[in-house]
Amino acid sequence: LGKKSYPLGSFSYYDDFDSFDRSNYYVAAKLRSLLPISGLTESVGIMFRYKNPDNYLRLLISKSSGYVRLEKKINDVFSTLAFNGRPPAIGSTIDLKVYVIDNQVFAYINNEPVFSASDPDLALGAPLDRGTIALFTYSRTEFDDITIGQVDSVPRAIISEPMAYSVFSTAENPSSHEINASAVAANVPSGGGVRFVLDSTTTFDDYTVPYSVKFLGVSPGEHQVVARIINSSGQPIFHFSSKDQ
């Protein structure tokens, strides 16, 4: 994707660089469109680990183009880390929340998990290992209840693959279709791992990072993949996060 695929707009960044740990934190905000008729139609989002206009991460919602996307920009070059093919239903307010933990990102919209990502450019000593936050918009938008906080020790896992609401075919023979799934997880207990569940029936436990699975013989149609953190005994220990496929 070229630069034209990544919307430009206006942003305001928090310049008190020493007021919080700029490596591991969460940022949350409520967004409300100020457009009188059409509502939120263009791009809006949160930027984090912001260093300068050429280096940052961004969680972007584009109502007009129909997606939610996690992007990184390094030396003025954009690339996509995660993608959701359906934007949130636009109402009076959108709640955004992002956790950035070491080289991991966990994104939530309206208290629902959207996607996760893990990237070496976010690790200690890498280009995006730390930075402040910024608020981004392409059109008239109100930001409220902006919060920056320390990350907690709560176990969390969100599917990173497949992309939500994606459509693809892996074989001409339906019995040979497959789904490759992966998840990013934080604060997994010692000896624990991630359980993948396909359509509430087929399960696979992975105790090794990176957590992933290949489901074989999947029929055409809509499917749901769920990731749950489990302990060393195979017992789920926290609320699951899911993504439609």
PDB file of C-alpha atoms in Angstrom:
ATOM      1  CA  LEU A   1       0.000   0.000   0.000  1.00  0.00           C
ATOM      2  CA  GLY A   2       1.330   3.410  -0.897  1.00  0.00           C
ATOM      3  CA  LYS A   3       1.143   6.526   1.199  1.00  0.00           C
ATOM      4  CA  LYS A   4      -2.120   7.566  -0.493  1.00  0.00           C
ATOM      5  CA  SER A   5      -3.805   4.519   1.087  1.00  0.00           C
ATOM      6  CA  TYR A   6      -3.208   5.967   4.563  1.00  0.00           C
ATOM      7  CA  PRO A   7      -5.418   8.982   5.384  1.00  0.00           C
ATOM      8  CA  LEU A   8      -3.892  12.256   6.431  1.00  0.00           C
ATOM      9  CA  GLY A   9      -5.634  14.696   8.741  1.00  0.00           C
ATOM     10  CA  SER A  10      -5.129  16.755  11.870  1.00  0.00           C
ATOM     11  CA  PHE A  11      -3.762  15.539  15.199  1.00  0.00           C
ATOM     12  CA  SER A  12      -2.852  16.896  18.600  1.00  0.00           C
ATOM     13  CA  TYR A  13      -0.211  15.175  20.741  1.00  0.00           C
ATOM     14  CA  TYR A  14       0.419  15.187  24.492  1.00  0.00           C
ATOM     15  CA  ASP A  15       3.794  16.857  25.007  1.00  0.00           C
ATOM     16  CA  ASP A  16       4.433  16.141  28.698  1.00  0.00           C
ATOM     17  CA  PHE A  17       6.832  13.351  27.810  1.00  0.00           C
ATOM     18  CA  ASP A  18       7.948  12.606  31.363  1.00  0.00           C
ATOM     19  CA  SER A  19       4.503  12.348  32.978  1.00  0.00           C
ATOM     20  CA  PHE A  20       4.044   8.620  32.302  1.00  0.00           C
ATOM     21  CA  ASP A  21       5.866   5.470  31.215  1.00  0.00           C
ATOM     22  CA  ARG A  22       5.976   5.954  27.456  1.00  0.00           C
ATOM     23  CA  SER A  23       6.750   2.289  26.737  1.00  0.00           C
ATOM     24  CA  ASN A  24       3.975   0.248  28.357  1.00  0.00           C
ATOM     25  CA  TYR A  25       0.614   1.908  28.922  1.00  0.00           C
ATOM     26  CA  TYR A  26      -2.976   2.061  27.803  1.00  0.00           C
ATOM     27  CA  VAL A  27      -4.805   4.977  26.247  1.00  0.00           C
ATOM     28  CA  ALA A  28      -8.572   5.350  26.115  1.00  0.00           C
ATOM     29  CA  ALA A  29     -10.858   8.004  24.662  1.00  0.00           C
ATOM     30  CA  LYS A  30     -14.469   8.632  23.719  1.00  0.00           C
ATOM     31  CA  LEU A  31     -15.107   9.987  20.220  1.00  0.00           C
ATOM     32  CA  ARG A  32     -18.183  11.847  19.039  1.00  0.00           C
ATOM     33  CA  SER A  33     -18.758  13.353  15.618  1.00  0.00           C
ATOM     34  CA  LEU A  34     -19.656  17.037  15.406  1.00  0.00           C
ATOM     35  CA  LEU A  35     -21.034  16.759  11.881  1.00  0.00           C
ATOM     36  CA  PRO A  36     -24.732  17.687  11.986  1.00  0.00           C
ATOM     37  CA  ILE A  37     -26.208  15.222   9.463  1.00  0.00           C
ATOM     38  CA  SER A  38     -23.979  12.480   8.122  1.00  0.00           C
ATOM     39  CA  GLY A  39     -22.206  11.754  11.373  1.00  0.00           C
ATOM     40  CA  LEU A  40     -18.762  10.180  11.478  1.00  0.00           C
ATOM     41  CA  THR A  41     -17.944   9.362   7.857  1.00  0.00           C
ATOM     42  CA  GLU A  42     -14.224   9.920   7.557  1.00  0.00           C
ATOM     43  CA  SER A  43     -11.125   8.741   9.406  1.00  0.00           C
ATOM     44  CA  VAL A  44     -10.612   9.174  13.132  1.00  0.00           C
ATOM     45  CA  GLY A  45      -8.473   7.456  15.740  1.00  0.00           C
ATOM     46  CA  ILE A  46      -5.738   7.375  18.356  1.00  0.00           C
ATOM     47  CA  MET A  47      -2.003   7.598  17.801  1.00  0.00           C
ATOM     48  CA  PHE A  48       0.374   6.115  20.358  1.00  0.00           C
ATOM     49  CA  ARG A  49       4.104   5.646  20.886  1.00  0.00           C
ATOM     50  CA  TYR A  50       4.223   8.890  18.978  1.00  0.00           C
ATOM     51  CA  LYS A  51       7.762  10.253  18.570  1.00  0.00           C
ATOM     52  CA  ASN A  52       7.306  12.756  15.746  1.00  0.00           C
ATOM     53  CA  PRO A  53       5.125  13.167  12.622  1.00  0.00           C
ATOM     54  CA  ASP A  54       7.118  10.450  10.837  1.00  0.00           C
ATOM     55  CA  ASN A  55       7.186   7.770  13.568  1.00  0.00           C
ATOM     56  CA  TYR A  56       4.174   6.439  15.491  1.00  0.00           C
ATOM     57  CA  LEU A  57       1.434   3.804  15.784  1.00  0.00           C
ATOM     58  CA  ARG A  58      -2.188   4.557  14.913  1.00  0.00           C
ATOM     59  CA  LEU A  59      -5.540   2.878  15.505  1.00  0.00           C
ATOM     60  CA  LEU A  60      -7.733   4.197  12.706  1.00  0.00           C
ATOM     61  CA  ILE A  61     -11.479   3.936  12.033  1.00  0.00           C
ATOM     62  CA  SER A  62     -12.649   4.755   8.505  1.00  0.00           C
ATOM     63  CA  LYS A  63     -16.433   4.717   8.200  1.00  0.00           C
ATOM     64  CA  SER A  64     -16.444   5.751   4.537  1.00  0.00           C
ATOM     65  CA  SER A  65     -13.926   3.069   3.505  1.00  0.00           C
ATOM     66  CA  GLY A  66     -15.367   0.493   5.892  1.00  0.00           C
ATOM     67  CA  TYR A  67     -12.500  -0.686   8.078  1.00  0.00           C
ATOM     68  CA  VAL A  68     -10.627  -0.474  11.364  1.00  0.00           C
ATOM     69  CA  ARG A  69      -6.861  -0.651  10.986  1.00  0.00           C
ATOM     70  CA  LEU A  70      -3.747  -0.734  13.149  1.00  0.00           C
ATOM     71  CA  GLU A  71      -0.901   1.046  11.403  1.00  0.00           C
ATOM     72  CA  LYS A  72       2.726   1.841  12.039  1.00  0.00           C
ATOM     73  CA  LYS A  73       4.677   4.683  10.490  1.00  0.00           C
ATOM     74  CA  ILE A  74       8.476   4.553  10.527  1.00  0.00           C
ATOM     75  CA  ASN A  75      10.605   7.150   8.782  1.00  0.00           C
ATOM     76  CA  ASP A  76       7.476   8.471   7.014  1.00  0.00           C
ATOM     77  CA  VAL A  77       6.564   5.025   5.606  1.00  0.00           C
ATOM     78  CA  PHE A  78       3.216   3.475   6.574  1.00  0.00           C
ATOM     79  CA  SER A  79       2.441  -0.232   6.893  1.00  0.00           C
ATOM     80  CA  THR A  80      -0.516  -2.207   8.265  1.00  0.00           C
ATOM     81  CA  LEU A  81      -0.205  -4.421  11.357  1.00  0.00           C
ATOM     82  CA  ALA A  82      -3.847  -5.511  11.722  1.00  0.00           C
ATOM     83  CA  PHE A  83      -7.124  -5.044   9.879  1.00  0.00           C
ATOM     84  CA  ASN A  84     -10.845  -5.461  10.567  1.00  0.00           C
ATOM     85  CA  GLY A  85     -13.140  -5.382   7.552  1.00  0.00           C
ATOM     86  CA  ARG A  86     -16.116  -3.878   9.359  1.00  0.00           C
ATOM     87  CA  PRO A  87     -16.103  -0.536  11.194  1.00  0.00           C
ATOM     88  CA  PRO A  88     -18.099  -0.158  14.408  1.00  0.00           C
ATOM     89  CA  ALA A  89     -21.719   0.894  14.232  1.00  0.00           C
ATOM     90  CA  ILE A  90     -21.634   4.648  14.382  1.00  0.00           C
ATOM     91  CA  GLY A  91     -23.752   5.999  17.212  1.00  0.00           C
ATOM     92  CA  SER A  92     -23.430   8.982  19.466  1.00  0.00           C
ATOM     93  CA  THR A  93     -20.090   7.870  20.962  1.00  0.00           C
ATOM     94  CA  ILE A  94     -17.273   5.452  20.140  1.00  0.00           C
ATOM     95  CA  ASP A  95     -15.066   4.157  22.959  1.00  0.00           C
ATOM     96  CA  LEU A  96     -11.497   3.383  21.901  1.00  0.00           C
ATOM     97  CA  LYS A  97      -8.933   1.681  24.109  1.00  0.00           C
ATOM     98  CA  VAL A  98      -5.466   0.446  23.226  1.00  0.00           C
ATOM     99  CA  TYR A  99      -2.943  -1.440  25.334  1.00  0.00           C
ATOM    100  CA  VAL A 100       0.685  -1.366  24.193  1.00  0.00           C
ATOM    101  CA  ILE A 101       2.865  -3.846  26.094  1.00  0.00           C
ATOM    102  CA  ASP A 102       6.460  -4.335  24.969  1.00  0.00           C
ATOM    103  CA  ASN A 103       6.095  -5.406  21.306  1.00  0.00           C
ATOM    104  CA  GLN A 104       2.366  -6.180  21.578  1.00  0.00           C
ATOM    105  CA  VAL A 105      -0.784  -4.164  20.862  1.00  0.00           C
ATOM    106  CA  PHE A 106      -4.333  -4.997  21.982  1.00  0.00           C
ATOM    107  CA  ALA A 107      -7.188  -2.893  20.569  1.00  0.00           C
ATOM    108  CA  TYR A 108     -10.764  -2.554  21.830  1.00  0.00           C
ATOM    109  CA  ILE A 109     -13.750  -0.611  20.481  1.00  0.00           C
ATOM    110  CA  ASN A 110     -16.851  -0.143  22.615  1.00  0.00           C
ATOM    111  CA  ASN A 111     -15.355  -2.600  25.140  1.00  0.00           C
ATOM    112  CA  GLU A 112     -15.131  -5.358  22.516  1.00  0.00           C
ATOM    113  CA  PRO A 113     -11.790  -6.797  21.318  1.00  0.00           C
ATOM    114  CA  VAL A 114     -11.007  -5.819  17.733  1.00  0.00           C
ATOM    115  CA  PHE A 115      -7.583  -7.285  16.997  1.00  0.00           C
ATOM    116  CA  SER A 116      -4.052  -7.688  18.285  1.00  0.00           C
ATOM    117  CA  ALA A 117      -0.578  -7.515  16.806  1.00  0.00           C
ATOM    118  CA  SER A 118       3.014  -8.266  17.671  1.00  0.00           C
ATOM    119  CA  ASP A 119       5.836  -6.555  15.820  1.00  0.00           C
ATOM    120  CA  PRO A 120       9.630  -6.350  16.285  1.00  0.00           C
ATOM    121  CA  ASP A 121       9.615  -2.612  15.560  1.00  0.00           C
ATOM    122  CA  LEU A 122       7.865  -2.152  18.924  1.00  0.00           C
ATOM    123  CA  ALA A 123      10.439  -4.040  21.013  1.00  0.00           C
ATOM    124  CA  LEU A 124      12.937  -2.378  23.346  1.00  0.00           C
ATOM    125  CA  GLY A 125      15.566  -0.538  21.317  1.00  0.00           C
ATOM    126  CA  ALA A 126      13.455  -0.641  18.139  1.00  0.00           C
ATOM    127  CA  PRO A 127      12.128   2.467  16.328  1.00  0.00           C
ATOM    128  CA  LEU A 128       8.741   2.455  18.089  1.00  0.00           C
ATOM    129  CA  ASP A 129       9.744   1.242  21.550  1.00  0.00           C
ATOM    130  CA  ARG A 130       8.294   4.300  23.294  1.00  0.00           C
ATOM    131  CA  GLY A 131       6.418   7.529  22.663  1.00  0.00           C
ATOM    132  CA  THR A 132       3.504   9.682  23.729  1.00  0.00           C
ATOM    133  CA  ILE A 133      -0.132   9.706  22.537  1.00  0.00           C
ATOM    134  CA  ALA A 134      -2.023  11.825  20.020  1.00  0.00           C
ATOM    135  CA  LEU A 135      -5.617  12.259  18.822  1.00  0.00           C
ATOM    136  CA  PHE A 136      -6.266  12.072  15.080  1.00  0.00           C
ATOM    137  CA  THR A 137      -9.216  13.152  12.959  1.00  0.00           C
ATOM    138  CA  TYR A 138     -10.067  13.937   9.353  1.00  0.00           C
ATOM    139  CA  SER A 139     -13.330  15.709  10.140  1.00  0.00           C
ATOM    140  CA  ARG A 140     -14.960  17.579  13.027  1.00  0.00           C
ATOM    141  CA  THR A 141     -14.751  15.255  16.051  1.00  0.00           C
ATOM    142  CA  GLU A 142     -14.961  15.692  19.806  1.00  0.00           C
ATOM    143  CA  PHE A 143     -12.605  13.674  22.038  1.00  0.00           C
ATOM    144  CA  ASP A 144     -13.572  13.220  25.674  1.00  0.00           C
ATOM    145  CA  ASP A 145     -12.574  11.241  28.779  1.00  0.00           C
ATOM    146  CA  ILE A 146      -9.017  10.785  27.512  1.00  0.00           C
ATOM    147  CA  THR A 147      -7.095   8.491  29.848  1.00  0.00           C
ATOM    148  CA  ILE A 148      -3.511   7.286  29.961  1.00  0.00           C
ATOM    149  CA  GLY A 149      -2.783   4.572  32.497  1.00  0.00           C
ATOM    150  CA  GLN A 150      -0.396   1.859  33.562  1.00  0.00           C
ATOM    151  CA  VAL A 151      -0.922  -1.583  32.122  1.00  0.00           C
ATOM    152  CA  ASP A 152      -2.236  -4.171  34.541  1.00  0.00           C
ATOM    153  CA  SER A 153      -1.312  -7.819  35.081  1.00  0.00           C
ATOM    154  CA  VAL A 154      -4.645  -9.154  33.813  1.00  0.00           C
ATOM    155  CA  PRO A 155      -4.188 -12.014  31.324  1.00  0.00           C
ATOM    156  CA  ARG A 156      -5.501 -11.049  27.902  1.00  0.00           C
ATOM    157  CA  ALA A 157      -5.580 -12.654  24.466  1.00  0.00           C
ATOM    158  CA  ILE A 158      -7.008 -11.449  21.162  1.00  0.00           C
ATOM    159  CA  ILE A 159      -7.013 -13.220  17.812  1.00  0.00           C
ATOM    160  CA  SER A 160      -4.500 -11.661  15.398  1.00  0.00           C
ATOM    161  CA  GLU A 161      -5.241 -13.974  12.455  1.00  0.00           C
ATOM    162  CA  PRO A 162      -7.505 -14.455  10.539  1.00  0.00           C
ATOM    163  CA  MET A 163      -8.661 -10.942   9.795  1.00  0.00           C
ATOM    164  CA  ALA A 164     -12.178 -10.260  10.990  1.00  0.00           C
ATOM    165  CA  TYR A 165     -14.889 -10.436   8.321  1.00  0.00           C
ATOM    166  CA  SER A 166     -12.397 -11.559   5.693  1.00  0.00           C
ATOM    167  CA  VAL A 167     -13.340 -13.752   2.750  1.00  0.00           C
ATOM    168  CA  PHE A 168     -10.946 -16.225   1.176  1.00  0.00           C
ATOM    169  CA  SER A 169     -10.678 -19.688  -0.351  1.00  0.00           C
ATOM    170  CA  THR A 170      -7.863 -22.138   0.289  1.00  0.00           C
ATOM    171  CA  ALA A 171      -8.830 -25.001  -2.027  1.00  0.00           C
ATOM    172  CA  GLU A 172     -11.282 -26.082  -4.725  1.00  0.00           C
ATOM    173  CA  ASN A 173     -12.291 -29.085  -2.645  1.00  0.00           C
ATOM    174  CA  PRO A 174     -14.419 -27.891   0.306  1.00  0.00           C
ATOM    175  CA  SER A 175     -13.144 -30.744   2.467  1.00  0.00           C
ATOM    176  CA  SER A 176      -9.640 -29.296   2.141  1.00  0.00           C
ATOM    177  CA  HIS A 177     -10.407 -25.749   3.269  1.00  0.00           C
ATOM    178  CA  GLU A 178      -8.325 -24.605   6.231  1.00  0.00           C
ATOM    179  CA  ILE A 179      -8.157 -21.704   8.656  1.00  0.00           C
ATOM    180  CA  ASN A 180      -4.825 -20.568  10.041  1.00  0.00           C
ATOM    181  CA  ALA A 181      -5.363 -18.831  13.369  1.00  0.00           C
ATOM    182  CA  SER A 182      -2.977 -17.053  15.700  1.00  0.00           C
ATOM    183  CA  ALA A 183      -3.318 -14.967  18.843  1.00  0.00           C
ATOM    184  CA  VAL A 184      -1.298 -12.460  20.817  1.00  0.00           C
ATOM    185  CA  ALA A 185      -1.426 -12.987  24.578  1.00  0.00           C
ATOM    186  CA  ALA A 186      -0.079 -11.107  27.586  1.00  0.00           C
ATOM    187  CA  ASN A 187       0.356 -12.142  31.224  1.00  0.00           C
ATOM    188  CA  VAL A 188      -0.055 -15.833  30.477  1.00  0.00           C
ATOM    189  CA  PRO A 189       0.528 -17.815  33.699  1.00  0.00           C
ATOM    190  CA  SER A 190       3.592 -19.993  34.036  1.00  0.00           C
ATOM    191  CA  GLY A 191       3.065 -23.208  32.091  1.00  0.00           C
ATOM    192  CA  GLY A 192      -0.088 -21.828  30.496  1.00  0.00           C
ATOM    193  CA  GLY A 193      -1.016 -21.146  26.900  1.00  0.00           C
ATOM    194  CA  VAL A 194      -3.850 -20.304  24.540  1.00  0.00           C
ATOM    195  CA  ARG A 195      -6.837 -22.455  23.584  1.00  0.00           C
ATOM    196  CA  PHE A 196      -8.264 -21.904  20.104  1.00  0.00           C
ATOM    197  CA  VAL A 197     -11.919 -22.795  19.592  1.00  0.00           C
ATOM    198  CA  LEU A 198     -13.527 -23.045  16.149  1.00  0.00           C
ATOM    199  CA  ASP A 199     -17.321 -22.657  16.073  1.00  0.00           C
ATOM    200  CA  SER A 200     -17.597 -23.667  19.750  1.00  0.00           C
ATOM    201  CA  THR A 201     -16.794 -27.297  18.888  1.00  0.00           C
ATOM    202  CA  THR A 202     -13.216 -27.860  17.676  1.00  0.00           C
ATOM    203  CA  THR A 203     -10.406 -26.967  20.089  1.00  0.00           C
ATOM    204  CA  PHE A 204      -6.630 -26.883  20.051  1.00  0.00           C
ATOM    205  CA  ASP A 205      -4.276 -25.888  22.870  1.00  0.00           C
ATOM    206  CA  ASP A 206      -0.934 -24.255  22.159  1.00  0.00           C
ATOM    207  CA  TYR A 207       1.551 -23.716  24.974  1.00  0.00           C
ATOM    208  CA  THR A 208       4.326 -22.217  22.836  1.00  0.00           C
ATOM    209  CA  VAL A 209       4.811 -18.632  21.652  1.00  0.00           C
ATOM    210  CA  PRO A 210       3.802 -17.601  19.017  1.00  0.00           C
ATOM    211  CA  TYR A 211       0.385 -19.136  19.680  1.00  0.00           C
ATOM    212  CA  SER A 212      -1.159 -20.550  16.517  1.00  0.00           C
ATOM    213  CA  VAL A 213      -3.175 -23.390  15.015  1.00  0.00           C
ATOM    214  CA  LYS A 214      -4.278 -24.716  11.615  1.00  0.00           C
ATOM    215  CA  PHE A 215      -7.860 -25.990  11.410  1.00  0.00           C
ATOM    216  CA  LEU A 216      -8.258 -28.442   8.522  1.00  0.00           C
ATOM    217  CA  GLY A 217     -11.333 -29.616   6.635  1.00  0.00           C
ATOM    218  CA  VAL A 218     -13.303 -26.433   7.277  1.00  0.00           C
ATOM    219  CA  SER A 219     -16.534 -26.118   5.288  1.00  0.00           C
ATOM    220  CA  PRO A 220     -17.367 -22.985   3.264  1.00  0.00           C
ATOM    221  CA  GLY A 221     -19.364 -20.387   5.146  1.00  0.00           C
ATOM    222  CA  GLU A 222     -19.069 -18.155   8.187  1.00  0.00           C
ATOM    223  CA  HIS A 223     -16.942 -19.327  11.095  1.00  0.00           C
ATOM    224  CA  GLN A 224     -15.864 -17.965  14.459  1.00  0.00           C
ATOM    225  CA  VAL A 225     -12.466 -18.448  16.058  1.00  0.00           C
ATOM    226  CA  VAL A 226     -12.060 -17.812  19.790  1.00  0.00           C
ATOM    227  CA  ALA A 227      -8.855 -17.503  21.837  1.00  0.00           C
ATOM    228  CA  ARG A 228      -8.836 -18.251  25.548  1.00  0.00           C
ATOM    229  CA  ILE A 229      -5.911 -18.140  27.950  1.00  0.00           C
ATOM    230  CA  ILE A 230      -5.523 -21.391  29.859  1.00  0.00           C
ATOM    231  CA  ASN A 231      -3.382 -22.441  32.794  1.00  0.00           C
ATOM    232  CA  SER A 232      -0.982 -25.372  32.908  1.00  0.00           C
ATOM    233  CA  SER A 233      -3.920 -27.688  33.662  1.00  0.00           C
ATOM    234  CA  GLY A 234      -5.821 -26.572  30.582  1.00  0.00           C
ATOM    235  CA  GLN A 235      -8.420 -24.545  32.481  1.00  0.00           C
ATOM    236  CA  PRO A 236      -9.543 -21.179  31.021  1.00  0.00           C
ATOM    237  CA  ILE A 237      -8.605 -18.396  33.408  1.00  0.00           C
ATOM    238  CA  PHE A 238     -10.010 -15.253  31.825  1.00  0.00           C
ATOM    239  CA  HIS A 239     -12.765 -13.893  29.623  1.00  0.00           C
ATOM    240  CA  PHE A 240     -12.250 -14.970  26.034  1.00  0.00           C
ATOM    241  CA  SER A 241     -11.774 -12.726  23.031  1.00  0.00           C
ATOM    242  CA  SER A 242     -13.105 -13.700  19.632  1.00  0.00           C
ATOM    243  CA  LYS A 243     -13.130 -12.704  16.013  1.00  0.00           C
ATOM    244  CA  ASP A 244     -15.457 -13.744  13.216  1.00  0.00           C
ATOM    245  CA  GLN A 245     -13.983 -15.336  10.123  1.00  0.00           C
TER     246      GLN A 245
END
